[in-house]
Structure formats: C-alpha cells, structure tokens
Coordinates of C-alpha atoms in Angstrom, one line a residue:
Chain Z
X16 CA 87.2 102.2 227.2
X17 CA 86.2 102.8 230.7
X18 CA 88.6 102.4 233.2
X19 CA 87.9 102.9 237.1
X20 CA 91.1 102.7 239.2
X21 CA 91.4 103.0 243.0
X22 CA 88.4 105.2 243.2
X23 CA 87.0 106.2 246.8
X24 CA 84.9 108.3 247.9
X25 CA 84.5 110.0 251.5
X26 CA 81.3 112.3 252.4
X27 CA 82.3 115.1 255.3
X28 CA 79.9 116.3 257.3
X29 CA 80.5 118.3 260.5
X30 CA 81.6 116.0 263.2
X31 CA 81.8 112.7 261.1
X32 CA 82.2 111.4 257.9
X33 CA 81.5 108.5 255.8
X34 CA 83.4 106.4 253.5
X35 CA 81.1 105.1 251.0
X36 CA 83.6 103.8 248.4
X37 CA 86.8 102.5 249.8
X38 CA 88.5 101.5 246.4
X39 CA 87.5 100.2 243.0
X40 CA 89.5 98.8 239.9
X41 CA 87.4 97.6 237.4
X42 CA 87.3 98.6 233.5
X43 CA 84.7 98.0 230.3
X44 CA 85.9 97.4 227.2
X45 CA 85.1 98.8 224.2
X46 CA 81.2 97.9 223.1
X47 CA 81.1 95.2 226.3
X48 CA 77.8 95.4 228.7
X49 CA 78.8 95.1 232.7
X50 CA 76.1 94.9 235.6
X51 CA 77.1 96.1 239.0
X52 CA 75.8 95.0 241.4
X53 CA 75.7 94.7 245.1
X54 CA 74.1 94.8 248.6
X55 CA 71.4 97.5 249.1
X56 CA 72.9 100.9 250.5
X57 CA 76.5 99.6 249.4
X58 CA 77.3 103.1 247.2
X59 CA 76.0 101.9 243.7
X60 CA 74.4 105.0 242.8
X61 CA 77.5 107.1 244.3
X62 CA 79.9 104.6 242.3
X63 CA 77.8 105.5 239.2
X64 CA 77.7 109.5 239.9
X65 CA 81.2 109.1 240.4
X66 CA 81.9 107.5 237.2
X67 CA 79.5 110.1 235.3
X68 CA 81.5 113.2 236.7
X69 CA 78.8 114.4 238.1
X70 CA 80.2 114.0 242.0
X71 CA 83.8 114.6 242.3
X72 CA 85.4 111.6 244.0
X73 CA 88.1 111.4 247.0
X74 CA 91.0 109.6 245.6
X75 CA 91.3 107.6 242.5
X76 CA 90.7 108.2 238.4
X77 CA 87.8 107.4 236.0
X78 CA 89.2 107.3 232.3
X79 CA 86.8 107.6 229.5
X80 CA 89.1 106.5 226.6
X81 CA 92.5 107.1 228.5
X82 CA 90.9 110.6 228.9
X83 CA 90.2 111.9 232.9
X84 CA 86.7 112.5 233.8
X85 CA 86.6 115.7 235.8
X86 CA 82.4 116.8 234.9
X87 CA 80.0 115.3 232.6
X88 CA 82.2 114.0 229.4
X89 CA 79.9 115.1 226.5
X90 CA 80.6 111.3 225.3
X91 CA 78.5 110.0 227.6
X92 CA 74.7 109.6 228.3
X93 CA 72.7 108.3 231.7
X94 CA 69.3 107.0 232.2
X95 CA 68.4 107.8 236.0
X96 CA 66.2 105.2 237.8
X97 CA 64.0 107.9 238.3
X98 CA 61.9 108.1 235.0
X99 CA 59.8 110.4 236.5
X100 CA 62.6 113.6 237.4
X101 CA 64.7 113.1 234.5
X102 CA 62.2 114.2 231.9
X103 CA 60.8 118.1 231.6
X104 CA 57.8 117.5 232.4
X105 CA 57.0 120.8 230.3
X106 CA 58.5 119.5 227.2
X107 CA 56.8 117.0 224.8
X108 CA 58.5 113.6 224.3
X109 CA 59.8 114.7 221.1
X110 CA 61.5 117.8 222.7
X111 CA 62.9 116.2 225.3
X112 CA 65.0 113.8 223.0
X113 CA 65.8 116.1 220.8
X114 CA 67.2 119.0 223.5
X115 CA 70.3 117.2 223.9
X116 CA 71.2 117.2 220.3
X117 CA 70.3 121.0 220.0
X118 CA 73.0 121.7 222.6
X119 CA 75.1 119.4 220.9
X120 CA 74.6 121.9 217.6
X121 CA 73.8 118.7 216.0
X122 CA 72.1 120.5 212.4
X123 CA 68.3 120.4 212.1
X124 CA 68.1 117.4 209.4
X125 CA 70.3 114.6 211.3
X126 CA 68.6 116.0 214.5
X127 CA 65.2 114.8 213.1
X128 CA 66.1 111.5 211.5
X129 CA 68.0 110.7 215.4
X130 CA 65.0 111.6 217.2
X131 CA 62.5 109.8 215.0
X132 CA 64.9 106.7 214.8
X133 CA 65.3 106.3 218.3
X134 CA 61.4 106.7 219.4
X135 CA 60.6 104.1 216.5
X136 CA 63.4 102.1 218.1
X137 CA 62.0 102.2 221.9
X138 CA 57.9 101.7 219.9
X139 CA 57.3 105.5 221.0
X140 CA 57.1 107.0 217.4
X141 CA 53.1 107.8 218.4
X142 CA 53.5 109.1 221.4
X143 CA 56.2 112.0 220.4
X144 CA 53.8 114.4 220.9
X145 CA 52.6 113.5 224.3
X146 CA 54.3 115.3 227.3
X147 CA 55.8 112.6 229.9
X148 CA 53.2 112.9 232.4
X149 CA 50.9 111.4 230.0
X150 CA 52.8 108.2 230.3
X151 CA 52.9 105.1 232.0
X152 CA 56.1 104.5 234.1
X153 CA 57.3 102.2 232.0
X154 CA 57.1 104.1 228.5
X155 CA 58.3 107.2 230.5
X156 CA 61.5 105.0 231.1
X157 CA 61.4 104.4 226.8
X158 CA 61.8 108.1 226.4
X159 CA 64.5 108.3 228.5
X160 CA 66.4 105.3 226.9
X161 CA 65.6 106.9 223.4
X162 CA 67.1 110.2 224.4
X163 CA 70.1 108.6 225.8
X164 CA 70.5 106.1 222.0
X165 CA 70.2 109.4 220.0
X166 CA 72.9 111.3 221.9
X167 CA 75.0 108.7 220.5
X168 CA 77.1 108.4 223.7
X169 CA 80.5 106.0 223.4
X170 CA 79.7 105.1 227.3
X171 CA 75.9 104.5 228.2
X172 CA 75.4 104.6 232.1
X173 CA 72.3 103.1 233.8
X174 CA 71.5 103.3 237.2
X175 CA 68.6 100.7 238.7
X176 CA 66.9 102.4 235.4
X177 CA 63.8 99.2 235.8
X178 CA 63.8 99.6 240.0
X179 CA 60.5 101.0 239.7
X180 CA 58.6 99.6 236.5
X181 CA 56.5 96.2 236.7
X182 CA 57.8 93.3 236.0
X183 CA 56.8 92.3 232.7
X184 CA 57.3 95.9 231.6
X185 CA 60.5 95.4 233.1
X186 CA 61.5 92.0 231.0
X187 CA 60.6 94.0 227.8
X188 CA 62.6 96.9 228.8
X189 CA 65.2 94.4 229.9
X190 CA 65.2 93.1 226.1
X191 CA 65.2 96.7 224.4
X192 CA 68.6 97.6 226.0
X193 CA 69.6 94.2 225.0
X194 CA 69.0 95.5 221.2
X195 CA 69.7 98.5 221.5
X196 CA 73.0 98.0 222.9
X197 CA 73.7 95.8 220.0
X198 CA 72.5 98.0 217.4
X199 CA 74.8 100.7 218.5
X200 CA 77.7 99.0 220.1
X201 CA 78.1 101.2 222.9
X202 CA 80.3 100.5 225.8
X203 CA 77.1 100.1 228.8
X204 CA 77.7 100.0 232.6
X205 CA 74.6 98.9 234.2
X206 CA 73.8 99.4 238.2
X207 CA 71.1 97.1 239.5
X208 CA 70.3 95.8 243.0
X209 CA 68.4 92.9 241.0
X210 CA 70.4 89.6 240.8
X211 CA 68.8 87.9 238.1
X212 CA 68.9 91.1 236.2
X213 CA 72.5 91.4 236.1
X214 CA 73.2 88.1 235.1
X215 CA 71.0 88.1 232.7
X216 CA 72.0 91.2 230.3
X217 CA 75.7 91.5 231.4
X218 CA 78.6 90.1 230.0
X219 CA 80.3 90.8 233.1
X220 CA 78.8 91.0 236.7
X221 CA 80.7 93.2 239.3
X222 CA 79.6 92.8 242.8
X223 CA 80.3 95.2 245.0
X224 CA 80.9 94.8 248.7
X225 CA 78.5 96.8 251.1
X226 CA 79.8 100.0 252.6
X227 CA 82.8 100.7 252.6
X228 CA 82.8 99.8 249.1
X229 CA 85.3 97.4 247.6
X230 CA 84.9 95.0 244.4
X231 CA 84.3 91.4 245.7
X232 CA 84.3 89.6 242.2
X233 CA 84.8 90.1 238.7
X234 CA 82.5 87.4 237.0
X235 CA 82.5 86.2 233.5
X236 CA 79.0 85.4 232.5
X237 CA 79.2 82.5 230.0
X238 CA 75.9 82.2 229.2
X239 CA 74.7 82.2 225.1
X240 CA 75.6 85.9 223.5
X241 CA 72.1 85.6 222.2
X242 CA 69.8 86.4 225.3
X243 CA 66.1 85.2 225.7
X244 CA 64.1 86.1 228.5
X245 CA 62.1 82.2 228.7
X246 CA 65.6 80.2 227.1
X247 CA 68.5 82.2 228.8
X248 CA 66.6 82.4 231.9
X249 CA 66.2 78.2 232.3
X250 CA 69.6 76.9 231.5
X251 CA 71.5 75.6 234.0
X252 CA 74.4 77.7 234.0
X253 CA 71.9 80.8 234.2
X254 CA 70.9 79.3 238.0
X255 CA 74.7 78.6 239.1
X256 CA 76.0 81.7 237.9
X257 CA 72.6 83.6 239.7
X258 CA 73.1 81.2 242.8
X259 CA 76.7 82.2 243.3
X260 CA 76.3 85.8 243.0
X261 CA 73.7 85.6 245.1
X262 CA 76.0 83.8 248.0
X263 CA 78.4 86.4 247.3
X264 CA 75.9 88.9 247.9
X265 CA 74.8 87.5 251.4
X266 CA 78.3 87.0 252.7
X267 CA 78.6 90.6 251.8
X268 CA 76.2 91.6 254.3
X269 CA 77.7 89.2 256.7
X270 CA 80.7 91.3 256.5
X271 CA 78.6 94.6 256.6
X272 CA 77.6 93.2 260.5
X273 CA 81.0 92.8 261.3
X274 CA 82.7 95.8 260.7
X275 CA 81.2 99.2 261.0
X276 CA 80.0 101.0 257.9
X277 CA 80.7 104.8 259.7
X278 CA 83.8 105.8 261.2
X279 CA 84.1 108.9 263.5
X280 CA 86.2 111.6 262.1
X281 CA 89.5 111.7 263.7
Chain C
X17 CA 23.4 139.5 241.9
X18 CA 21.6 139.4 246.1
X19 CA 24.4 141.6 246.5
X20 CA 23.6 144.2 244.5
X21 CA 19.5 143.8 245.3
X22 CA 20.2 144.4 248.9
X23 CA 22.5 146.9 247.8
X24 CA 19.3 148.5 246.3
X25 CA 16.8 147.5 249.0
X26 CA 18.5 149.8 251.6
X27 CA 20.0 152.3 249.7
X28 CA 16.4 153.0 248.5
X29 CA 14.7 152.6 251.4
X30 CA 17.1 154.1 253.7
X31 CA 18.0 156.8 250.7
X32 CA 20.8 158.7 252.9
X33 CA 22.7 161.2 250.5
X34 CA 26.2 159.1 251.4
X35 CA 24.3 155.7 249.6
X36 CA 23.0 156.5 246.0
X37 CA 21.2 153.5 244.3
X38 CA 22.5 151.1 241.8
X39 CA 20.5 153.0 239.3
X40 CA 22.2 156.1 239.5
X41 CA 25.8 154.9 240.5
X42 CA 25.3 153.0 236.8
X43 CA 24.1 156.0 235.2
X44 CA 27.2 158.0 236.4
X45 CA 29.4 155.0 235.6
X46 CA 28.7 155.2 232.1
X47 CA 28.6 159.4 232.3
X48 CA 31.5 159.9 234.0
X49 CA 34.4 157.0 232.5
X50 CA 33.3 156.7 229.3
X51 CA 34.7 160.1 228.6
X52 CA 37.8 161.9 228.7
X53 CA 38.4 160.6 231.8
X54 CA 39.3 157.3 230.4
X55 CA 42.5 159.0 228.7
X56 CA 43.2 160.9 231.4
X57 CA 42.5 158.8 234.4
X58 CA 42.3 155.4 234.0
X59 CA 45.1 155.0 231.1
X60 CA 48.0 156.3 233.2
X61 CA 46.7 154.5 236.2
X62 CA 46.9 151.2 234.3
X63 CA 50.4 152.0 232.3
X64 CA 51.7 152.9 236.1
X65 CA 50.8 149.9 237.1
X66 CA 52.1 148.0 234.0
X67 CA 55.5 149.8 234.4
X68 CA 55.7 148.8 238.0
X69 CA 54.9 145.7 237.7
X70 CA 57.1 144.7 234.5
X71 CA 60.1 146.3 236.4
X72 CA 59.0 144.5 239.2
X73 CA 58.8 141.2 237.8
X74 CA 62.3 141.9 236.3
X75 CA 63.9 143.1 239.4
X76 CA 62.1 140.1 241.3
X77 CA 63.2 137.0 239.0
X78 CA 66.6 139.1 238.2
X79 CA 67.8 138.5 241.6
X80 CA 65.5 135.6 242.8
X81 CA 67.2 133.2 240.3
X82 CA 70.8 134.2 241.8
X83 CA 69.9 133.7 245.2
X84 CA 67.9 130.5 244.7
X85 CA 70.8 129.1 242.9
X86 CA 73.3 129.8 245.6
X87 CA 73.4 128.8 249.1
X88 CA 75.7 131.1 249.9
X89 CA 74.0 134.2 248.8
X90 CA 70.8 132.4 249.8
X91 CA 71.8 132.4 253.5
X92 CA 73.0 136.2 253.8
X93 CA 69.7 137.6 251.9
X94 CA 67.4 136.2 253.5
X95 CA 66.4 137.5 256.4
X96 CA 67.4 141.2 255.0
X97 CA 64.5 140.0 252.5
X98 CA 61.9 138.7 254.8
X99 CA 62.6 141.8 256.7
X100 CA 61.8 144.1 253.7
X101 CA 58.7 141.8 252.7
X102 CA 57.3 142.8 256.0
X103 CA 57.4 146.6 255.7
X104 CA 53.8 147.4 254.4
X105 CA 54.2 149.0 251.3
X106 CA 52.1 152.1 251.6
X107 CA 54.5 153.6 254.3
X108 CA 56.6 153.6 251.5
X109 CA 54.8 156.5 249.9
X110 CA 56.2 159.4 251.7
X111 CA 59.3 158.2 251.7
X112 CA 59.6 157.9 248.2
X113 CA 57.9 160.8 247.5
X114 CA 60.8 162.5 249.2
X115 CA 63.9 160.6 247.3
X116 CA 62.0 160.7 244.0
X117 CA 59.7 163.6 244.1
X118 CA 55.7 163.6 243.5
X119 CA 56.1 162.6 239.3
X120 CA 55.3 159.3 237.8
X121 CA 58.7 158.0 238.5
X122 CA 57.6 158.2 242.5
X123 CA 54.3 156.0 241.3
X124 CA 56.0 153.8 239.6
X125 CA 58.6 153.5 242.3
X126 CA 56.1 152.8 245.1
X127 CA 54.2 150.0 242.8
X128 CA 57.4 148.3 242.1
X129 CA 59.0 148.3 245.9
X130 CA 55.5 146.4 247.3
X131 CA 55.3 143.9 244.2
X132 CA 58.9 142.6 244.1
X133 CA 59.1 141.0 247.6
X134 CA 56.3 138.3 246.3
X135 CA 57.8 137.7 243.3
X136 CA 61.6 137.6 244.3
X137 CA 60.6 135.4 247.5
X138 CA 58.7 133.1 245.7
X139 CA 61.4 133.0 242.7
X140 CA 64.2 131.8 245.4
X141 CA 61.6 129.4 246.7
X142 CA 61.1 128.2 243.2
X143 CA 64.7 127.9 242.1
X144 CA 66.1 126.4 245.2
X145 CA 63.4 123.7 244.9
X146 CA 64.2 122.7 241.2
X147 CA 64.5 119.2 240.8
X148 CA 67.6 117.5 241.3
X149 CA 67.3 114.9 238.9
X150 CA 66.7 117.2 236.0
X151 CA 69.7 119.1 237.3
X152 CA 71.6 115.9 236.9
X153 CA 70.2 115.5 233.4
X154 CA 71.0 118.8 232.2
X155 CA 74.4 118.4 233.3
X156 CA 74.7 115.1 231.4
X157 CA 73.6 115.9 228.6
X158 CA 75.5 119.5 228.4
X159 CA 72.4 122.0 229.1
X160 CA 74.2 124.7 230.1
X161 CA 74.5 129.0 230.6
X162 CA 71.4 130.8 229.1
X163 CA 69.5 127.5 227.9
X164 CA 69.8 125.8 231.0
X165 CA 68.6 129.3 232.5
X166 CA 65.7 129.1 230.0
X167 CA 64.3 125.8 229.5
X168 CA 64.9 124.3 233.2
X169 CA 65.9 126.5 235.6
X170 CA 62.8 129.1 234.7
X171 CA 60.9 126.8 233.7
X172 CA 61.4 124.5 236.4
X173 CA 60.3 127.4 238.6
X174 CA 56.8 128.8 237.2
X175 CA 54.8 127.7 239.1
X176 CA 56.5 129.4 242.0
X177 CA 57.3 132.7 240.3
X178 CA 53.3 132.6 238.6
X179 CA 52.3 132.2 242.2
X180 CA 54.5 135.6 243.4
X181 CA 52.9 137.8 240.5
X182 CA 49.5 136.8 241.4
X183 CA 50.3 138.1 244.9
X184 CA 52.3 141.0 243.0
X185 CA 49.5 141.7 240.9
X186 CA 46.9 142.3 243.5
X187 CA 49.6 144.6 246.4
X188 CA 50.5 146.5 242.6
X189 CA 46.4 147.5 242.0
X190 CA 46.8 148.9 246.1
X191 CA 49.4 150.7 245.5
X192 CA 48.6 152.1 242.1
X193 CA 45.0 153.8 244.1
X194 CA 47.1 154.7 247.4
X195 CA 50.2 156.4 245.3
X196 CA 48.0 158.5 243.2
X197 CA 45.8 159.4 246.5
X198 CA 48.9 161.1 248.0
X199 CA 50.4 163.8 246.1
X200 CA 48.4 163.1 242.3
X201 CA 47.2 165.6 239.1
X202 CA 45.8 162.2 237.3
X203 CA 44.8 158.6 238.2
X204 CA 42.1 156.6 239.3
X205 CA 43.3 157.0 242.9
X206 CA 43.1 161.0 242.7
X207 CA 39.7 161.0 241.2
X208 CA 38.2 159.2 243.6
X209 CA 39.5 161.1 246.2
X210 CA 38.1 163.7 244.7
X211 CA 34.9 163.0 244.1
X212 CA 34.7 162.2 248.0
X213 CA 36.3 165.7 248.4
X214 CA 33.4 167.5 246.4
X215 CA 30.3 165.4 247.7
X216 CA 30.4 164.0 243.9
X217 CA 29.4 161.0 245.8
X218 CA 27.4 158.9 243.2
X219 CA 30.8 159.3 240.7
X220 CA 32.7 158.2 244.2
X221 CA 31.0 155.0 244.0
X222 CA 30.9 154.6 240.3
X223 CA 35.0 154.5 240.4
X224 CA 35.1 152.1 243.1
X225 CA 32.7 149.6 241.2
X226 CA 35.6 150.7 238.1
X227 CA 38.4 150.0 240.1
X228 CA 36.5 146.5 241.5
X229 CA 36.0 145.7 237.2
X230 CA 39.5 146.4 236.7
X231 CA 40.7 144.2 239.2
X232 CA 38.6 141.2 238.1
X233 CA 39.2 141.5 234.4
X234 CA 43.3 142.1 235.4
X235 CA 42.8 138.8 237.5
X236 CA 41.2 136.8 234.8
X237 CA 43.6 137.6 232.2
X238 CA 46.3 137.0 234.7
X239 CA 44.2 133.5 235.0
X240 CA 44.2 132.5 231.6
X241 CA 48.1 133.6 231.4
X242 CA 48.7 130.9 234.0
X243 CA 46.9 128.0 231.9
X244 CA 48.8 128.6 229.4
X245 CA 52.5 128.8 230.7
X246 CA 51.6 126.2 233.4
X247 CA 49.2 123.7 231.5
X248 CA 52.2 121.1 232.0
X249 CA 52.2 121.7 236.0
X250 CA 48.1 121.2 235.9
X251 CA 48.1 118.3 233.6
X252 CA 50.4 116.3 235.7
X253 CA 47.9 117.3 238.6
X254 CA 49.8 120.3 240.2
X255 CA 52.3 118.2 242.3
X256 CA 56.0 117.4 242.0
X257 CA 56.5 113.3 242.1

C-alpha cells in the first residue's frame, strides 16, 4: 500500500548542507498500523513530510498504491502534532471538517452524514458549533482526527499528533485511533518519539536511526490484536518488546556521538 | 464635556472675533449643513473618499497578496515600497493635479495614492506571516486556487490587512479635506477654506467640529466592522499560538 524505498533527503543551505535522511526501505500494508519511531532530532517529521508529498525528497520513491507521490495524493489525510495551527481558527468545528469534502465536491447530503459521523465518532457531536479556540488541546486534537476519518483517506499519516496533550487525554486519544482505525481499515503510519506509545498501538514498530537517517529495525509487535490500555500495557511481552526498543533507541544515540550528524559541503 | 466648557469659558470671556462660542458655532452648525450644503458639500466629499478608498483597498490587497506570497517578488518590491510609503501624501496633490487635471478623478487619485501604502504593506506583512501549518493542511487536504485564496490565505491575513485600512482610513479623511482645499468647486475641504476666506468664521468652526463627527462616526463603524470579521482573532485573545 505504502511503499518507501531508498528515500533520502539532503537540506542545502549556502556553505553547508545536511543530510537528514540517508536511506529508508520500509512499506505498510494494506489496512496495517506502523509506529515510527526514533531518537529525538533524528528526521521523523521530515520522513513523514516526505512521505505526505509535501517536501520533495533527494533520492528515492514513496508509492501510494504502486502510484509515485510527487505533492499531496488526494488519498491521503494528516493530523499534524500541532492541534493548534492545523485548524482555522476562524471556522467552526463543523466547517473545518467539512472544508475538505467541499473541495473534494463531495455532494451536500453524504457531506453531512460524514461530518456528523465522524464528530459523533471522536464524542464532538456538541461541540460542532464551537470554533477551535474554544477547546481544550486535547478535543482540539478530536477535531482534527475527525476531519482526517471523514476525508476517507486510504493512507492516514500522523505525526507526534499526542506530543502535546496530557497524559490521560492522551491514553483516550490513544484508544480512539485504535477504533477508529479499525472501523475504517485504513492503512496508518504513525510518527511518535514516545516508546510505549508505539508499541502499544502498532503492529509494526520502525526505529529509525538518529541523523543521518537509516532504519535500524523492523519489529513485529506480537502483542493481543485486541489492545487495552490497563491489560496490553502489563503483559510481559508488552515490557520486552518496550525494553528492547528502548535499547535500540539508546544505542542509536551512541552512534549519533560517534559519527557526525553535519557534513561540510564539498 | 471640560473641553467644551473651557472652550466656552475663554471664548466668552476673552470673546475675540477669531473664537465664537459653542453657542453660536452650534447654531451655525445646524444652519449652515443641514441644508443644501449637505448635497452639495458633504456627499461628494464622502463618495470621494469612498471611491478612494475602495480602489485603494483593492489595489492594496490586489498586489499585497502576490508579493506576500512570493519571496521573490517580495525581495525586489520592497524597498521601492517602503520608499513610496514615505513620500507624504499631500505633496502628491500638485503633482497629480498636473497628470490628471483639477476634476474628481485628481481627488480620487490623491486619496487612493496615500491609503494604499498601509494597506498593501500591511497585506504583505499579513500574507508572508500566514501560518505554516494551515498551509500544510490546505495542501493536504487539496485547498487550492481561489478557495485557498479565500478561506485561508485572506482570511489568515485580516487581522493585518483590518489593521492597514484603519491606518488607510484615517491618511484617506486628510487627504479628502487637503485635495478639495487645492484646486475645488465642492467639498468639505473647499468650504472650509472658504468660510476662512470670507471671515464666515463661526461656519469655519462649525465644519471643523463636522469634519471631527465624521471622523468619529467613520471610525466607529470601521470599529464595529472589525468585531465582526475578526471576532475569531479576539476570541482566541488576539495572538497567534
């Protein structure tokens, strides 16, 4: 479904430039849920603009079902980590939803029934009248997930979208993407710097070297399908698998120290 | 109110022919503009200004919106703008009045070249400062041409562009008075230069206080205009997160 190969990405500035991404090969399957994650500063959020076509990358392809991304494909949706620039603040929580479909020509009716379903969904059906600002962080967040489920997207991108909620807001959010992703089977890449995080919703964990970027490990999480925020989190296996990612993580930065993160321009 | 009662105090005690009282400066008031006058005088005044300023604010946010959106264009036109912004506008009056003769078109002319500069200045400012995010967002989710134009990109800069046609709206009222005090037949600007001219000096004052009425109630319309288009900019406290 979603297919990364060899993808790097250089920055150029005047005088020097910086390789952020040096190469990754990774792929989600169809309707599968994969956490990245990674050392902080290691190029998650580039990896993820990359991947959205909203930053053109160096070398290397992203394929959306076998198709090239070269901008935004209209199949795909993103919920930003910050809740707070990603909604018009002068639109109601209603409108922003909706906007999408109305540039999608989506006809008035099924535009309705979308919006309405996917702020029940998220528990915002009160609030669609409210503009954002009139929100907590965490229900600003809501809105944003709901207007990414009723775009429909095939690929649903999220990056660090619970970096800057509470935590137990950020357990129940945790939960609603579990559902939701369910509900609509849509193929999810999830960015997080947050350990427990990933293993907990992914099926997959991918953790990412620091910069310059390359995939350290592709991990199968073989936890339960059915995840619970008390159960999941106390079995055994949830602590291994959280413990070895997390050695991973730290030996990642032990490489960061030894080699340099900048080069000078030739 | 003390204004106005130590307005009286010395122009009563003092009663030089140059300072009428309040009394009789509100007696001419209502003598001398609630008349044929108002059709005459005030009404082209005010639909100058009007004129100006809509061309104004469409010249201003036509080009500002361009410029704020590209670097490029941003980096060669601005200091040819800055430069222009500091001309003061009145100087423009003779000028004008040579390319575009002594008719309304030369009024309109001068109130639109001093009310642009705030308005396209601040309408860069505005644009170039839009949020990056939302730009993200918009591209995501396939906002693009006029209704990205509409509901983000203006939008996104109202506050900004309100702010420049507040400035605009108070250089436009200058200009309106100084282009009809020049080379006139009609206007506010022209009476009151006449009045002065023929010792009328009571009526003198009585269109100053008028002109000082029409700014207010032009600036509290303006006012309520704002609330409205920018209640989501106040509710969230007037800053950007």
């Amino acid at each position: 479904m979603l297919e990364v190969t060899g993808l790097k990405k250089v920055y150029q500035a005047p005088g020097r430039s910086v390789e952020a991404l040096r190469d990754l090969t990774f792929r989600v399957d169809a309707a599968e849920l994969v956490c990245v994650v990674g050392p902080s500063g290691c190029g998650k959020t580039t990896l993820l603009r990359c991947v959205a076509g909203l930053l053109p990358a160096t070398a290397g392809t992203v394929r959306v079902s076998g198709e090239p991304v070269k901008g935004p494909p209209p199949s795909m949706a993103v919920v930003f980590q910050e809740y707070g620039r990603s909604l018009f603040p002068w639109m109601t929580v209603w409108q922003n939803v909706e906007l999408p479909l109305q540039e999608k020509k989506v006809p008035r009716e099924e535009r309705r029934r979308r919006v309405a379903e996917s702020l029940e969904a998220v528990g915002l059906a009160e609030a669609a009248s409210a503009h954002p600002w009139q929100l907590s962080g965490g229900m600003q967040q809501r809105v944003a997930i709901a207007r990414a489920a009723a775009y429909e997207p095939k690929v649903l991108l999220m990056d660090e979208p619970f970096a800057a909620v509470d935590a137990q807001t950020r357990a129940d959010l945790e939960d609603l993407i579990l559902r939701l992703w369910r509900d609509l089977e849509v193929t999810t890449l999830f960015v997080t710097h947050d350990i427990d995080e990933a293993v907990y919703l992914g099926q997959r964990v991918i953790v990412l070297s620091s910069s310059p970027t390359v995939v350290m490990e592709d991990l199968k999480i073989d936890l339960p399908p059915q995840r619970d925020q008390l159960t999941t989190r106390s079995l055994p296996r949830f602590a291994e698998l959280r413990g070895h990612v997390y050695a991973q993580i730290q030996r990642a930065r032990g490489v960061r120290e030894a080699g340099p993160a900048e080069q000078e321009a030739r | 109110m003390l204004l106005v009662l130590g307005w009286w105090a010395v122009s009563a005690s003092g009663g030089t022919f140059y300072l009428p009282t309040p009394g009789e400066v509100a007696a001419t008031f209502a003598e001398t503009w609630f008349s044929q006058r108002l059709l005459d005088d005030v009404l082209p005044s005010l639909a100058r200004l009007l004129a100006g300023y809509v061309l104004a604010t469409l010249l201003g946010v036509g080009l500002g919106v361009p410029i704020g959106l590209s670097p490029r264009l941003r980096a060669t036109a601005e200091p040819v703008l800055e430069f222009f912004r500091a001309i003061p506008p009145p100087i423009l009056v003779p000028l004008v009045m040579l390319l575009a003769g002594i008719d309304n078109a030369m009024k309109v002319l001068v109130i639109v070249s001093g009310c642009v500069w705030p308005i396209l200045l601040n309408t860069v400012e505005g644009v170039r400062a839009l949020d990056e995010v939302l730009s993200d967002t918009c591209r995501m989710y396939g906002v693009r041409g006029l209704s990205r134009l509409r509901r983000f990109t203006l939008r996104g800069a109202s506050p900004q562009i309100m702010a420049g046609l507040r400035q605009a709206l108070s250089i436009g009222i200058i200009l309106m008075v100084i282009s009809e005090m020049f080379a006139s037949s009609s206007g506010l600007g022209f009476t009151i230069v006449l009045f002065q001219r023929q010792f009328q000096i009571a009526e003198m004052w009585s269109g100053i206080v008028l002109l000082g009425l029409l700014g207010f109630a032009l600036s509290v319309l303006f006012r309520w205009l704002e609330r409205r288009v920018l209640s989501w900019y106040y509710g969230r406290g007037g800053e950007r997160a």
